[in-house]
Amino acid sequence: SHAEGQGLDAFAAGMILLGGGGSLVMTNSMPLAFIVLPKHIPLVMTLCNCLFDASAVMFLLLYRVYAAGVERRTMFVAYALLCAAVHIALSLAWCGPPAARLREAKAAEPPLHGLPLKRQLCSFEFAFAVIFLSLQQFRSNTYLGTNKEVLEKLGDASTGYFYTQAFSASLPASLVCVPLISRCLRDRGFADTFLLTSILGILWNGVALVQSLPAQLVSFAAFTNFRAFLYSAYFTFVAHSFGSRTSASVSGVIGVFSGSLNFMIWPCTELSQQVGGLSSLYWALLLLSLPPLVLSGLLKRRLQRLPSSDCRVAAALNNNSRNKNNSNNNNDNDNDNNNNDNDNNNDNNNEKESNSDRNRT
């Protein structure tokens, strides 16, 4: 009430701070992947992004906590303390082995690592990430914002909004796909993973145009996996391509472009209502899925020329390097054993000669 008396909209200011802080938390958390071994980076990035999708259920949990009598101020303070503890833990986690692992990974270092940020922003990888994420995120967020209205027009109200609830419940289900996404990145690489992401995007978009409520369950499943693959592949690609020093900055710049495009969701939705309903908007979204397909093909050709830029090749190189080191260690152990055997044989021979000399005497 004091803020209102001073002419300050505390709610708007709080929402802006929460939105900006949330984006900073997500961006600054990207270096987390560099703490683990290079072969585990796709798994860590996939798990982080699937947990991000699963966080949609937190609204219901916080509402239950609030309904139990806990004040909002208490919840926000607890959240701030949790964020502080996590960031301190992230800083401490870099001490020791992670720095050594980064030095170990330099053998398979992609060509953009270590370059100035300006040169990285002029690369094909940056252009690919900007266009791919901006278009796919625009399509994804448009569907998230209009899905309920589409389901209502298909008669979801007569089912007690079963399909709307099913859609909300399907978003956290992407956690089940963590092993699949991680294996796809590790075994198939970036090009095939981004191609699969584009195909899933076409699938959910195409089924969403079908005038049938039961068919929308297929769209829900495809959309959930589409989002999980999209953000997991994107953040892994940025982390692997640009390195630990600038990946957060690059991701922030890309976020400015993709976020600016999201401002067009509302006017596009309003325009579609005047032209032919949301179906016309969904047809436009389907057309927007074609450029990412072309980009996936261009990325495949790029990675064929620069194999070290692919997470699949980098993981294989790291495994080969580790196997080589293990083999060298085993050879050293074998040599040591052989030397010990030779020493023992020499000692035995010397002892026999000494005994023989004594017998002659």
CSV table of C-alpha atoms in Angstrom, one decimal:
chain,number,residue,atom,x,y,z
A,1,SER,CA,0.0,0.0,0.0
A,2,HIS,CA,2.9,2.4,0.7
A,3,ALA,CA,4.3,1.7,-2.8
A,4,GLU,CA,0.9,2.5,-4.3
A,5,GLY,CA,0.7,5.7,-2.3
A,6,GLN,CA,4.1,6.7,-3.8
A,7,GLY,CA,2.9,6.0,-7.3
A,8,LEU,CA,5.0,2.9,-7.7
A,9,ASP,CA,3.5,-0.3,-9.3
A,10,ALA,CA,5.3,-2.8,-7.0
A,11,PHE,CA,3.8,-5.7,-8.8
A,12,ALA,CA,5.1,-4.7,-12.2
A,13,ALA,CA,8.5,-3.9,-10.8
A,14,GLY,CA,8.6,-7.3,-9.1
A,15,MET,CA,7.6,-9.1,-12.2
A,16,ILE,CA,10.3,-7.3,-14.3
A,17,LEU,CA,12.9,-8.2,-11.7
A,18,LEU,CA,11.7,-11.8,-11.5
A,19,GLY,CA,11.8,-12.1,-15.3
A,20,GLY,CA,15.2,-10.6,-15.6
A,21,GLY,CA,16.6,-12.5,-12.7
A,22,GLY,CA,15.2,-15.8,-14.0
A,23,SER,CA,16.9,-15.2,-17.4
A,24,LEU,CA,20.2,-14.4,-15.7
A,25,VAL,CA,20.0,-17.5,-13.6
A,26,MET,CA,19.4,-19.7,-16.6
A,27,THR,CA,22.2,-18.0,-18.7
A,28,ASN,CA,24.7,-18.0,-15.9
A,29,SER,CA,24.0,-21.7,-15.2
A,30,MET,CA,25.3,-22.7,-18.7
A,31,PRO,CA,28.9,-23.2,-17.5
A,32,LEU,CA,27.7,-25.9,-15.2
A,33,ALA,CA,28.2,-28.4,-18.0
A,34,PHE,CA,31.9,-27.7,-18.2
A,35,ILE,CA,32.4,-29.1,-14.6
A,36,VAL,CA,31.8,-32.6,-15.7
A,37,LEU,CA,33.7,-34.8,-18.2
A,38,PRO,CA,33.2,-33.8,-21.9
A,39,LYS,CA,31.4,-37.0,-22.7
A,40,HIS,CA,28.8,-36.2,-20.0
A,41,ILE,CA,28.1,-32.6,-21.2
A,42,PRO,CA,25.1,-33.6,-23.4
A,43,LEU,CA,23.5,-35.5,-20.5
A,44,VAL,CA,24.0,-32.6,-18.1
A,45,MET,CA,22.5,-30.0,-20.6
A,46,THR,CA,19.6,-32.4,-21.4
A,47,LEU,CA,18.8,-33.0,-17.7
A,48,CYS,CA,18.9,-29.2,-16.9
A,49,ASN,CA,16.6,-28.3,-19.8
A,50,CYS,CA,14.1,-31.2,-19.0
A,51,LEU,CA,14.1,-30.1,-15.4
A,52,PHE,CA,13.3,-26.6,-16.7
A,53,ASP,CA,10.3,-27.9,-18.5
A,54,ALA,CA,9.3,-29.9,-15.5
A,55,SER,CA,9.4,-26.8,-13.4
A,56,ALA,CA,5.9,-26.0,-14.8
A,57,VAL,CA,4.5,-28.0,-11.9
A,58,MET,CA,6.1,-25.7,-9.4
A,59,PHE,CA,3.2,-23.2,-9.8
A,60,LEU,CA,0.8,-25.8,-8.4
A,61,LEU,CA,3.2,-26.7,-5.6
A,62,LEU,CA,3.7,-23.1,-4.6
A,63,TYR,CA,0.0,-22.5,-4.7
A,64,ARG,CA,-0.5,-25.4,-2.3
A,65,VAL,CA,2.2,-23.9,0.0
A,66,TYR,CA,0.5,-20.5,-0.2
A,67,ALA,CA,-2.9,-22.1,0.6
A,68,ALA,CA,-1.4,-23.7,3.6
A,69,GLY,CA,-0.7,-20.3,5.1
A,70,VAL,CA,2.8,-19.5,4.0
A,71,GLU,CA,3.2,-15.8,3.0
A,72,ARG,CA,4.5,-14.9,-0.5
A,73,ARG,CA,7.3,-12.9,1.0
A,74,THR,CA,8.5,-15.9,2.9
A,75,MET,CA,8.5,-18.0,-0.3
A,76,PHE,CA,10.4,-15.4,-2.3
A,77,VAL,CA,13.0,-14.9,0.4
A,78,ALA,CA,13.5,-18.7,0.6
A,79,TYR,CA,13.8,-18.8,-3.2
A,80,ALA,CA,16.4,-16.0,-3.1
A,81,LEU,CA,18.4,-17.9,-0.5
A,82,LEU,CA,18.3,-21.1,-2.5
A,83,CYS,CA,19.5,-19.3,-5.6
A,84,ALA,CA,22.4,-17.7,-3.6
A,85,ALA,CA,23.4,-21.1,-2.2
A,86,VAL,CA,23.3,-22.8,-5.7
A,87,HIS,CA,25.4,-20.0,-7.3
A,88,ILE,CA,28.0,-20.2,-4.5
A,89,ALA,CA,28.1,-24.0,-4.9
A,90,LEU,CA,28.6,-23.6,-8.6
A,91,SER,CA,31.6,-21.3,-8.0
A,92,LEU,CA,33.2,-23.7,-5.6
A,93,ALA,CA,32.6,-26.6,-7.9
A,94,TRP,CA,35.1,-25.1,-10.4
A,95,CYS,CA,38.0,-25.6,-8.0
A,96,GLY,CA,40.2,-28.5,-8.7
A,97,PRO,CA,39.3,-31.3,-11.2
A,98,PRO,CA,37.0,-29.2,-13.5
A,99,ALA,CA,39.9,-26.9,-14.5
A,100,ALA,CA,42.1,-30.0,-15.2
A,101,ARG,CA,39.3,-31.5,-17.3
A,102,LEU,CA,39.1,-28.3,-19.4
A,103,ARG,CA,42.8,-28.6,-20.2
A,104,GLU,CA,42.4,-32.2,-21.0
A,105,ALA,CA,39.6,-31.4,-23.5
A,106,LYS,CA,41.7,-28.9,-25.5
A,107,ALA,CA,42.9,-31.8,-27.8
A,108,ALA,CA,39.4,-31.9,-29.3
A,109,GLU,CA,38.7,-28.2,-29.1
A,110,PRO,CA,36.4,-26.7,-31.7
A,111,PRO,CA,37.8,-23.9,-33.9
A,112,LEU,CA,35.7,-21.1,-32.3
A,113,HIS,CA,37.1,-21.7,-28.8
A,114,GLY,CA,39.4,-18.9,-27.6
A,115,LEU,CA,38.3,-16.4,-30.3
A,116,PRO,CA,37.1,-12.9,-29.3
A,117,LEU,CA,33.4,-12.6,-28.8
A,118,LYS,CA,33.0,-10.3,-31.9
A,119,ARG,CA,34.5,-13.0,-34.2
A,120,GLN,CA,32.3,-15.7,-32.7
A,121,LEU,CA,29.2,-13.5,-33.4
A,122,CYS,CA,30.2,-13.4,-37.1
A,123,SER,CA,30.4,-17.2,-37.4
A,124,PHE,CA,28.0,-19.7,-39.1
A,125,GLU,CA,27.4,-21.4,-35.8
A,126,PHE,CA,26.1,-18.1,-34.3
A,127,ALA,CA,23.8,-17.4,-37.3
A,128,PHE,CA,22.5,-21.0,-37.1
A,129,ALA,CA,21.7,-20.8,-33.4
A,130,VAL,CA,20.0,-17.4,-33.7
A,131,ILE,CA,17.7,-18.4,-36.6
A,132,PHE,CA,17.0,-21.9,-35.4
A,133,LEU,CA,16.2,-21.0,-31.9
A,134,SER,CA,14.3,-17.8,-32.7
A,135,LEU,CA,11.9,-19.6,-35.2
A,136,GLN,CA,11.4,-22.7,-33.1
A,137,GLN,CA,10.9,-20.7,-29.9
A,138,PHE,CA,8.4,-18.5,-31.6
A,139,ARG,CA,6.5,-21.5,-32.8
A,140,SER,CA,6.7,-23.2,-29.4
A,141,ASN,CA,5.6,-20.2,-27.4
A,142,THR,CA,2.7,-19.4,-29.8
A,143,TYR,CA,1.4,-22.9,-29.3
A,144,LEU,CA,1.7,-22.6,-25.6
A,145,GLY,CA,-0.3,-19.4,-25.6
A,146,THR,CA,-3.0,-20.5,-28.0
A,147,ASN,CA,-3.4,-24.2,-27.2
A,148,LYS,CA,-6.2,-23.7,-24.6
A,149,GLU,CA,-8.3,-21.6,-27.0
A,150,VAL,CA,-7.9,-24.2,-29.7
A,151,LEU,CA,-8.9,-27.0,-27.4
A,152,GLU,CA,-12.0,-25.0,-26.3
A,153,LYS,CA,-13.1,-24.6,-29.9
A,154,LEU,CA,-12.8,-28.4,-30.3
A,155,GLY,CA,-15.1,-29.0,-27.4
A,156,ASP,CA,-12.7,-29.5,-24.5
A,157,ALA,CA,-15.3,-27.8,-22.1
A,158,SER,CA,-17.6,-30.8,-22.6
A,159,THR,CA,-14.9,-33.1,-21.2
A,160,GLY,CA,-14.3,-31.0,-18.1
A,161,TYR,CA,-11.1,-29.6,-19.7
A,162,PHE,CA,-9.5,-33.0,-19.7
A,163,TYR,CA,-7.3,-32.2,-22.7
A,164,THR,CA,-6.1,-28.9,-21.3
A,165,GLN,CA,-5.1,-30.6,-18.1
A,166,ALA,CA,-3.5,-33.5,-20.0
A,167,PHE,CA,-1.4,-30.9,-22.0
A,168,SER,CA,-0.2,-29.2,-18.8
A,169,ALA,CA,0.6,-32.6,-17.3
A,170,SER,CA,2.6,-33.7,-20.4
A,171,LEU,CA,5.2,-30.9,-20.1
A,172,PRO,CA,7.1,-32.4,-17.2
A,173,ALA,CA,7.0,-35.8,-18.9
A,174,SER,CA,10.0,-34.8,-20.9
A,175,LEU,CA,12.2,-36.0,-18.0
A,176,VAL,CA,11.5,-39.6,-19.2
A,177,CYS,CA,13.3,-38.8,-22.5
A,178,VAL,CA,16.6,-37.6,-20.9
A,179,PRO,CA,18.5,-40.8,-21.7
A,180,LEU,CA,17.2,-40.8,-25.3
A,181,ILE,CA,18.1,-37.2,-25.9
A,182,SER,CA,21.6,-37.6,-24.4
A,183,ARG,CA,22.2,-40.7,-26.4
A,184,CYS,CA,21.0,-39.0,-29.6
A,185,LEU,CA,23.5,-36.1,-29.1
A,186,ARG,CA,26.3,-38.4,-28.2
A,187,ASP,CA,25.8,-41.0,-30.9
A,188,ARG,CA,24.2,-39.0,-33.8
A,189,GLY,CA,25.7,-35.6,-33.2
A,190,PHE,CA,24.2,-32.1,-33.6
A,191,ALA,CA,23.0,-32.3,-37.2
A,192,ASP,CA,20.8,-35.4,-36.8
A,193,THR,CA,19.5,-34.2,-33.4
A,194,PHE,CA,18.5,-30.8,-34.8
A,195,LEU,CA,16.9,-32.6,-37.8
A,196,LEU,CA,14.9,-34.8,-35.5
A,197,THR,CA,13.8,-31.7,-33.5
A,198,SER,CA,12.5,-30.1,-36.7
A,199,ILE,CA,10.6,-33.2,-37.6
A,200,LEU,CA,9.0,-33.3,-34.2
A,201,GLY,CA,8.1,-29.6,-34.7
A,202,ILE,CA,6.3,-30.4,-37.9
A,203,LEU,CA,4.5,-33.4,-36.3
A,204,TRP,CA,3.0,-31.5,-33.4
A,205,ASN,CA,2.1,-28.6,-35.7
A,206,GLY,CA,0.4,-30.8,-38.3
A,207,VAL,CA,-1.6,-32.7,-35.8
A,208,ALA,CA,-2.7,-29.5,-34.1
A,209,LEU,CA,-4.5,-28.6,-37.4
A,210,VAL,CA,-6.6,-31.8,-37.2
A,211,GLN,CA,-10.1,-31.0,-35.9
A,212,SER,CA,-10.2,-33.9,-33.4
A,213,LEU,CA,-9.7,-33.8,-29.7
A,214,PRO,CA,-8.3,-37.4,-29.3
A,215,ALA,CA,-5.7,-36.6,-32.0
A,216,GLN,CA,-4.4,-33.8,-29.9
A,217,LEU,CA,-2.9,-36.3,-27.5
A,218,VAL,CA,-0.4,-37.1,-30.3
A,219,SER,CA,0.4,-33.4,-30.7
A,220,PHE,CA,1.0,-33.1,-26.9
A,221,ALA,CA,3.5,-36.0,-26.9
A,222,ALA,CA,5.3,-34.6,-30.0
A,223,PHE,CA,5.4,-31.1,-28.5
A,224,THR,CA,6.8,-32.2,-25.2
A,225,ASN,CA,9.6,-34.1,-26.9
A,226,PHE,CA,10.1,-31.2,-29.3
A,227,ARG,CA,10.7,-28.7,-26.6
A,228,ALA,CA,13.0,-31.1,-24.7
A,229,PHE,CA,15.1,-31.8,-27.8
A,230,LEU,CA,15.1,-28.1,-28.9
A,231,TYR,CA,16.5,-26.6,-25.7
A,232,SER,CA,18.8,-29.5,-24.9
A,233,ALA,CA,20.4,-29.5,-28.3
A,234,TYR,CA,20.6,-25.7,-28.4
A,235,PHE,CA,22.3,-25.2,-25.1
A,236,THR,CA,24.7,-28.2,-25.7
A,237,PHE,CA,25.5,-26.7,-29.2
A,238,VAL,CA,26.2,-23.3,-27.8
A,239,ALA,CA,28.3,-24.7,-24.9
A,240,HIS,CA,30.3,-27.0,-27.2
A,241,SER,CA,30.8,-24.5,-30.1
A,242,PHE,CA,31.7,-21.4,-28.2
A,243,GLY,CA,33.4,-22.7,-25.1
A,244,SER,CA,33.1,-22.0,-21.4
A,245,ARG,CA,34.5,-18.4,-21.6
A,246,THR,CA,31.9,-16.9,-23.9
A,247,SER,CA,29.0,-19.4,-24.1
A,248,ALA,CA,26.9,-17.5,-21.6
A,249,SER,CA,27.4,-14.2,-23.4
A,250,VAL,CA,26.6,-15.7,-26.8
A,251,SER,CA,23.5,-17.3,-25.3
A,252,GLY,CA,22.5,-13.9,-23.9
A,253,VAL,CA,22.8,-12.2,-27.3
A,254,ILE,CA,20.8,-15.0,-28.9
A,255,GLY,CA,18.2,-14.6,-26.2
A,256,VAL,CA,17.8,-10.9,-27.2
A,257,PHE,CA,17.0,-11.8,-30.8
A,258,SER,CA,14.6,-14.7,-29.9
A,259,GLY,CA,12.9,-12.7,-27.2
A,260,SER,CA,12.3,-9.8,-29.6
A,261,LEU,CA,10.6,-12.1,-32.0
A,262,ASN,CA,8.3,-13.3,-29.3
A,263,PHE,CA,6.8,-9.9,-29.0
A,264,MET,CA,5.2,-10.6,-32.4
A,265,ILE,CA,3.1,-13.5,-30.9
A,266,TRP,CA,0.3,-11.2,-29.7
A,267,PRO,CA,-0.1,-9.1,-32.9
A,268,CYS,CA,0.1,-12.3,-35.0
A,269,THR,CA,-2.6,-13.9,-32.9
A,270,GLU,CA,-4.9,-10.9,-33.2
A,271,LEU,CA,-4.3,-10.7,-36.9
A,272,SER,CA,-5.2,-14.4,-37.4
A,273,GLN,CA,-8.4,-13.9,-35.5
A,274,GLN,CA,-9.4,-11.3,-38.1
A,275,VAL,CA,-8.3,-13.3,-41.1
A,276,GLY,CA,-9.4,-16.9,-40.5
A,277,GLY,CA,-9.0,-18.0,-36.9
A,278,LEU,CA,-6.1,-19.7,-35.3
A,279,SER,CA,-6.0,-22.3,-38.0
A,280,SER,CA,-4.5,-19.7,-40.3
A,281,LEU,CA,-1.9,-18.9,-37.7
A,282,TYR,CA,-1.0,-22.6,-37.3
A,283,TRP,CA,-0.6,-22.9,-41.1
A,284,ALA,CA,1.9,-20.0,-40.9
A,285,LEU,CA,3.7,-21.7,-38.0
A,286,LEU,CA,4.0,-24.9,-40.2
A,287,LEU,CA,5.6,-22.8,-43.0
A,288,LEU,CA,8.1,-21.4,-40.4
A,289,SER,CA,9.2,-25.0,-39.7
A,290,LEU,CA,10.8,-25.3,-43.2
A,291,PRO,CA,13.9,-22.9,-42.6
A,292,PRO,CA,15.1,-25.0,-39.7
A,293,LEU,CA,15.0,-28.1,-41.9
A,294,VAL,CA,17.3,-26.4,-44.4
A,295,LEU,CA,19.6,-25.1,-41.6
A,296,SER,CA,20.0,-28.7,-40.3
A,297,GLY,CA,21.2,-29.8,-43.7
A,298,LEU,CA,23.7,-26.9,-43.9
A,299,LEU,CA,24.9,-27.7,-40.4
A,300,LYS,CA,25.5,-31.3,-41.4
A,301,ARG,CA,27.7,-30.2,-44.3
A,302,ARG,CA,29.5,-27.7,-42.0
A,303,LEU,CA,30.3,-30.5,-39.4
A,304,GLN,CA,31.6,-32.8,-42.1
A,305,ARG,CA,34.2,-30.2,-42.9
A,306,LEU,CA,34.9,-29.4,-39.2
A,307,PRO,CA,34.5,-32.7,-37.3
A,308,SER,CA,35.8,-31.3,-34.0
A,309,SER,CA,32.7,-29.0,-33.9
A,310,ASP,CA,30.4,-32.0,-33.4
A,311,CYS,CA,29.8,-33.3,-29.9
A,312,ARG,CA,29.8,-36.8,-31.3
A,313,VAL,CA,33.3,-36.6,-32.6
A,314,ALA,CA,34.6,-34.7,-29.6
A,315,ALA,CA,33.3,-37.4,-27.3
A,316,ALA,CA,34.9,-40.1,-29.4
A,317,LEU,CA,38.2,-38.2,-29.4
A,318,ASN,CA,38.1,-37.9,-25.6
A,319,ASN,CA,37.3,-41.6,-25.2
A,320,ASN,CA,40.2,-42.5,-27.5
A,321,SER,CA,42.5,-40.2,-25.6
A,322,ARG,CA,41.5,-41.7,-22.3
A,323,ASN,CA,41.8,-45.3,-23.7
A,324,LYS,CA,45.3,-44.4,-25.1
A,325,ASN,CA,46.3,-43.1,-21.7
A,326,ASN,CA,45.0,-46.3,-20.0
A,327,SER,CA,46.9,-48.4,-22.6
A,328,ASN,CA,50.1,-46.5,-22.0
A,329,ASN,CA,49.7,-46.9,-18.3
A,330,ASN,CA,49.2,-50.7,-18.8
A,331,ASN,CA,52.2,-50.9,-21.0
A,332,ASP,CA,54.3,-49.1,-18.4
A,333,ASN,CA,53.1,-51.5,-15.8
A,334,ASP,CA,53.9,-54.4,-18.1
A,335,ASN,CA,57.4,-53.0,-18.7
A,336,ASP,CA,57.9,-52.6,-14.9
A,337,ASN,CA,56.9,-56.2,-14.4
A,338,ASN,CA,59.2,-57.4,-17.1
A,339,ASN,CA,62.1,-55.4,-15.6
A,340,ASN,CA,61.3,-56.9,-12.2
A,341,ASP,CA,61.3,-60.4,-13.7
A,342,ASN,CA,64.7,-59.7,-15.4
A,343,ASP,CA,66.1,-58.4,-12.2
A,344,ASN,CA,65.0,-61.5,-10.4
A,345,ASN,CA,66.4,-63.8,-13.0
A,346,ASN,CA,69.8,-61.9,-12.9
A,347,ASP,CA,69.8,-62.3,-9.1
A,348,ASN,CA,69.1,-66.0,-9.4
A,349,ASN,CA,71.9,-66.4,-11.9
A,350,ASN,CA,74.3,-64.5,-9.8
A,351,GLU,CA,73.4,-66.6,-6.8
A,352,LYS,CA,73.9,-69.8,-8.8
A,353,GLU,CA,77.3,-68.7,-10.0
A,354,SER,CA,78.3,-67.8,-6.4
A,355,ASN,CA,77.3,-71.2,-5.2
A,356,SER,CA,79.2,-72.9,-8.0
A,357,ASP,CA,82.4,-71.0,-7.2
A,358,ARG,CA,82.1,-72.0,-3.5
A,359,ASN,CA,81.7,-75.6,-4.5
A,360,ARG,CA,84.8,-75.5,-6.7
A,361,THR,CA,86.7,-74.0,-3.7
